[in-house]
PDB file of C-alpha atoms and ligand atoms in Angstrom:
ATOM      1  CA  MET N 104     113.698 124.482 226.745  1.00 85.00           C
ATOM      2  CA  LYS N 105     110.423 125.682 225.254  1.00 87.00           C
ATOM      3  CA  PRO N 106     109.383 122.226 223.927  1.00 87.00           C
ATOM      4  CA  GLN N 107     110.201 120.758 227.336  1.00 89.00           C
ATOM      5  CA  LEU N 108     108.200 123.425 229.118  1.00 89.00           C
ATOM      6  CA  GLU N 109     105.113 122.689 227.028  1.00 89.00           C
ATOM      7  CA  ARG N 110     105.184 119.055 228.180  1.00 87.00           C
ATOM      8  CA  ILE N 111     105.863 119.473 231.897  1.00 88.00           C
ATOM      9  CA  GLU N 112     102.708 118.680 233.843  1.00 86.00           C
ATOM     10  CA  SER N 113     103.827 117.008 237.043  1.00 89.00           C
ATOM     11  CA  TYR N 114     106.810 119.149 238.002  1.00 92.00           C
ATOM     12  CA  PRO N 115     105.704 122.766 238.560  1.00 94.00           C
ATOM     13  CA  GLU N 116     108.988 123.746 240.227  1.00 95.00           C
ATOM     14  CA  VAL N 117     110.960 122.508 237.195  1.00 93.00           C
ATOM     15  CA  ALA N 118     108.573 124.354 234.890  1.00 94.00           C
ATOM     16  CA  GLN N 119     109.060 127.542 236.915  1.00 96.00           C
ATOM     17  CA  LYS N 120     112.863 127.216 236.710  1.00 94.00           C
ATOM     18  CA  LEU N 121     112.706 126.553 232.955  1.00 93.00           C
ATOM     19  CA  GLU N 122     110.525 129.642 232.452  1.00 95.00           C
ATOM     20  CA  GLN N 123     112.998 131.683 234.501  1.00 96.00           C
ATOM     21  CA  HIS N 124     115.927 130.334 232.514  1.00 94.00           C
ATOM     22  CA  ILE N 125     114.213 131.012 229.185  1.00 93.00           C
ATOM     23  CA  ARG N 126     113.819 134.670 230.234  1.00 95.00           C
ATOM     24  CA  GLU N 127     117.471 134.812 231.364  1.00 94.00           C
ATOM     25  CA  THR N 128     118.602 133.249 228.092  1.00 89.00           C
ATOM     26  CA  GLU N 129     116.573 135.738 226.037  1.00 92.00           C
ATOM     27  CA  GLY N 130     118.214 138.552 228.027  1.00 94.00           C
ATOM     28  CA  GLN N 131     121.662 137.048 227.385  1.00 88.00           C
ATOM     29  CA  ILE N 132     120.902 136.819 223.669  1.00 87.00           C
ATOM     30  CA  ARG N 133     119.873 140.492 223.576  1.00 92.00           C
ATOM     31  CA  ARG N 134     123.026 141.537 225.462  1.00 91.00           C
ATOM     32  CA  ILE N 135     125.332 139.521 223.192  1.00 86.00           C
ATOM     33  CA  GLU N 136     123.615 140.788 220.053  1.00 89.00           C
ATOM     34  CA  GLY N 137     124.008 144.359 221.339  1.00 92.00           C
ATOM     35  CA  ILE N 138     127.702 143.819 222.034  1.00 87.00           C
ATOM     36  CA  LEU N 139     128.300 142.178 218.660  1.00 86.00           C
ATOM     37  CA  GLU N 140     126.381 144.957 216.913  1.00 91.00           C
ATOM     38  CA  GLY N 141     128.618 147.488 218.662  1.00 91.00           C
ATOM     39  CA  LEU N 142     131.626 145.645 217.262  1.00 87.00           C
ATOM     40  CA  ASP N 143     130.009 145.452 213.812  1.00 90.00           C
ATOM     41  CA  GLU N 144     129.953 141.653 214.077  1.00 86.00           C
ATOM     42  CA  GLU N 145     127.208 139.030 213.756  1.00 82.00           C
ATOM     43  CA  HIS N 146     126.546 135.832 215.674  1.00 76.00           C
ATOM     44  CA  SER N 147     126.878 132.490 213.941  1.00 76.00           C
ATOM     45  CA  ALA N 148     123.449 131.640 212.524  1.00 75.00           C
ATOM     46  CA  LEU N 149     124.673 128.138 211.693  1.00 68.00           C
ATOM     47  CA  THR N 150     125.765 127.462 215.284  1.00 72.00           C
ATOM     48  CA  ASP N 151     122.486 128.898 216.604  1.00 74.00           C
ATOM     49  CA  TRP N 152     120.488 126.724 214.252  1.00 71.00           C
ATOM     50  CA  ALA N 153     122.550 123.597 215.004  1.00 72.00           C
ATOM     51  CA  LEU N 154     122.171 124.009 218.776  1.00 72.00           C
ATOM     52  CA  SER N 155     118.487 124.778 218.526  1.00 74.00           C
ATOM     53  CA  PHE N 156     117.921 121.795 216.251  1.00 73.00           C
ATOM     54  CA  THR N 157     119.947 119.458 218.472  1.00 74.00           C
ATOM     55  CA  GLY N 158     118.126 120.627 221.594  1.00 73.00           C
ATOM     56  CA  GLY N 159     114.747 120.262 219.917  1.00 75.00           C
ATOM     57  CA  MET N 160     115.552 116.771 218.695  1.00 75.00           C
ATOM     58  CA  ALA N 161     116.792 115.726 222.137  1.00 74.00           C
ATOM     59  CA  ALA N 162     113.617 117.027 223.785  1.00 74.00           C
ATOM     60  CA  MET N 163     111.451 115.321 221.171  1.00 76.00           C
ATOM     61  CA  GLY N 164     113.364 112.036 221.499  1.00 78.00           C
ATOM     62  CA  HIS N 165     112.920 112.093 225.256  1.00 80.00           C
ATOM     63  CA  THR N 166     109.128 112.356 225.008  1.00 78.00           C
ATOM     64  CA  MET N 167     108.981 108.598 224.432  1.00 75.00           C
ATOM     65  CA  ALA N 168     110.993 107.807 227.551  1.00 75.00           C
ATOM     66  CA  GLY N 169     109.329 106.929 230.817  1.00 82.00           C
ATOM     67  CA  ASP N 170     111.902 109.083 232.573  1.00 89.00           C
ATOM     68  CA  GLU N 171     111.585 112.080 230.239  1.00 89.00           C
ATOM     69  CA  ILE N 172     112.148 114.594 233.036  1.00 91.00           C
ATOM     70  CA  ILE N 173     115.465 112.972 233.981  1.00 92.00           C
ATOM     71  CA  LYS N 174     116.687 112.669 230.400  1.00 91.00           C
ATOM     72  CA  ASN N 175     115.796 116.318 229.753  1.00 90.00           C
ATOM     73  CA  SER N 176     117.575 117.327 232.960  1.00 92.00           C
ATOM     74  CA  LEU N 177     120.727 115.525 231.829  1.00 92.00           C
ATOM     75  CA  ALA N 178     120.531 117.154 228.384  1.00 90.00           C
ATOM     76  CA  ASN N 179     119.971 120.563 229.988  1.00 90.00           C
ATOM     77  CA  PHE N 180     122.989 120.022 232.217  1.00 94.00           C
ATOM     78  CA  ALA N 181     125.129 119.221 229.163  1.00 92.00           C
ATOM     79  CA  PHE N 182     123.839 122.254 227.220  1.00 89.00           C
ATOM     80  CA  GLU N 183     124.390 124.570 230.177  1.00 92.00           C
ATOM     81  CA  ASN N 184     127.970 123.387 230.474  1.00 95.00           C
ATOM     82  CA  PHE N 185     128.452 124.023 226.756  1.00 91.00           C
ATOM     83  CA  GLU N 186     127.033 127.502 227.342  1.00 88.00           C
ATOM     84  CA  ILE N 187     129.407 128.102 230.274  1.00 93.00           C
ATOM     85  CA  ALA N 188     132.364 127.019 228.138  1.00 95.00           C
ATOM     86  CA  ALA N 189     131.230 129.345 225.323  1.00 89.00           C
ATOM     87  CA  TYR N 190     130.906 132.319 227.693  1.00 88.00           C
ATOM     88  CA  LYS N 191     134.280 131.582 229.288  1.00 96.00           C
ATOM     89  CA  SER N 192     135.915 131.507 225.863  1.00 94.00           C
ATOM     90  CA  LEU N 193     134.192 134.805 224.978  1.00 88.00           C
ATOM     91  CA  LEU N 194     135.545 136.337 228.200  1.00 93.00           C
ATOM     92  CA  THR N 195     139.043 135.140 227.353  1.00 96.00           C
ATOM     93  CA  ILE N 196     138.794 136.536 223.814  1.00 93.00           C
ATOM     94  CA  ALA N 197     137.441 139.831 225.168  1.00 90.00           C
ATOM     95  CA  ASP N 198     140.309 140.080 227.679  1.00 96.00           C
ATOM     96  CA  ILE N 199     142.896 139.388 224.996  1.00 97.00           C
ATOM     97  CA  GLY N 200     141.226 141.844 222.628  1.00 92.00           C
ATOM     98  CA  GLY N 201     141.103 144.523 225.272  1.00 91.00           C
TER      99      GLY N 201
HETATM  100 FE1  FE2 J 144     121.507 128.645 229.898  1.00 52.57          FE
END
Protein backbone atom coordinates (compact mmCIF):
# COMPACT_ATOMS: atom_id res chain seq x y z
CA MET A 1 0.00 0.00 0.00
CA LYS A 2 2.85 2.39 0.74
CA PRO A 3 4.31 2.28 -2.81
CA GLN A 4 0.81 2.88 -4.18
CA LEU A 5 0.25 5.79 -1.84
CA GLU A 6 3.44 7.50 -2.98
CA ARG A 7 2.18 7.49 -6.58
CA ILE A 8 -1.43 8.59 -6.10
CA GLU A 9 -1.82 12.15 -7.34
CA SER A 10 -5.27 12.37 -8.87
CA TYR A 11 -7.33 10.43 -6.34
CA PRO A 12 -7.14 12.12 -2.92
CA GLU A 13 -10.03 10.08 -1.50
CA VAL A 14 -8.26 6.82 -2.43
CA ALA A 15 -5.04 8.15 -0.91
CA GLN A 16 -6.89 9.03 2.30
CA LYS A 17 -8.41 5.53 2.51
CA LEU A 18 -5.01 3.91 1.86
CA GLU A 19 -3.43 6.02 4.62
CA GLN A 20 -6.24 5.00 6.97
CA HIS A 21 -5.83 1.35 6.06
CA ILE A 22 -2.06 1.47 6.52
CA ARG A 23 -2.62 2.76 10.07
CA GLU A 24 -5.24 0.04 10.72
CA THR A 25 -2.89 -2.62 9.35
CA GLU A 26 -0.02 -1.41 11.55
CA GLY A 27 -2.37 -1.62 14.55
CA GLN A 28 -3.40 -5.15 13.55
CA ILE A 29 0.25 -6.16 13.25
CA ARG A 30 0.99 -4.82 16.74
CA ARG A 31 -2.04 -6.64 18.20
CA ILE A 32 -1.13 -9.95 16.55
CA GLU A 33 2.50 -9.66 17.59
CA GLY A 34 1.37 -8.98 21.17
CA ILE A 35 -0.91 -12.01 21.14
CA LEU A 36 1.76 -14.26 19.63
CA GLU A 37 4.32 -12.98 22.13
CA GLY A 38 1.91 -13.85 24.93
CA LEU A 39 1.73 -17.38 23.54
CA ASP A 40 5.52 -17.51 23.15
CA GLU A 41 5.10 -17.83 19.38
CA GLU A 42 6.46 -15.88 16.40
CA HIS A 43 4.86 -14.85 13.13
CA SER A 44 6.08 -16.34 9.88
CA ALA A 45 8.82 -14.05 8.57
CA LEU A 46 8.83 -15.95 5.28
CA THR A 47 5.10 -15.41 4.73
CA ASP A 48 5.44 -11.73 5.69
CA TRP A 49 8.31 -11.29 3.27
CA ALA A 50 6.56 -13.18 0.46
CA LEU A 51 3.37 -11.12 0.78
CA SER A 52 5.26 -7.86 1.03
CA PHE A 53 7.39 -8.76 -1.98
CA THR A 54 4.37 -9.87 -4.03
CA GLY A 55 2.45 -6.71 -3.15
CA GLY A 56 5.42 -4.51 -3.97
CA MET A 57 5.97 -6.22 -7.31
CA ALA A 58 2.28 -5.92 -8.20
CA ALA A 59 2.28 -2.21 -7.37
CA MET A 60 5.48 -1.67 -9.34
CA GLY A 61 4.16 -3.64 -12.33
CA HIS A 62 1.00 -1.57 -12.36
CA THR A 63 2.91 1.72 -12.63
CA MET A 64 3.29 1.10 -16.37
CA ALA A 65 -0.44 0.61 -16.90
CA GLY A 66 -2.68 3.42 -18.02
CA ASP A 67 -5.27 2.20 -15.55
CA GLU A 68 -2.87 1.83 -12.60
CA ILE A 69 -5.49 2.90 -10.06
CA ILE A 70 -7.89 0.17 -11.21
CA LYS A 71 -5.24 -2.54 -11.31
CA ASN A 72 -4.07 -1.57 -7.82
CA SER A 73 -7.67 -1.59 -6.60
CA LEU A 74 -8.15 -5.12 -7.93
CA ALA A 75 -4.89 -6.27 -6.32
CA ASN A 76 -5.89 -4.62 -3.03
CA PHE A 77 -9.25 -6.37 -3.16
CA ALA A 78 -7.50 -9.73 -3.63
CA PHE A 79 -5.03 -9.06 -0.79
CA GLU A 80 -7.79 -7.94 1.55
CA ASN A 81 -9.70 -11.13 0.88
CA PHE A 82 -6.55 -13.13 1.61
CA GLU A 83 -6.26 -11.16 4.85
CA ILE A 84 -9.90 -11.88 5.75
CA ALA A 85 -9.35 -15.60 5.11
CA ALA A 86 -6.20 -15.54 7.28
CA TYR A 87 -8.02 -13.82 10.16
CA LYS A 88 -10.98 -16.19 9.88
CA SER A 89 -8.64 -19.18 10.07
CA LEU A 90 -6.90 -17.62 13.10
CA LEU A 91 -10.30 -17.19 14.78
CA THR A 92 -11.15 -20.82 14.09
CA ILE A 93 -7.80 -21.99 15.47
CA ALA A 94 -8.23 -19.77 18.53
CA ASP A 95 -11.74 -21.16 19.15
CA ILE A 96 -10.51 -24.73 18.85
CA GLY A 97 -7.52 -23.99 21.07
CA GLY A 98 -9.69 -22.36 23.69
FE1 LIG B 1 -6.04 -4.98 5.19
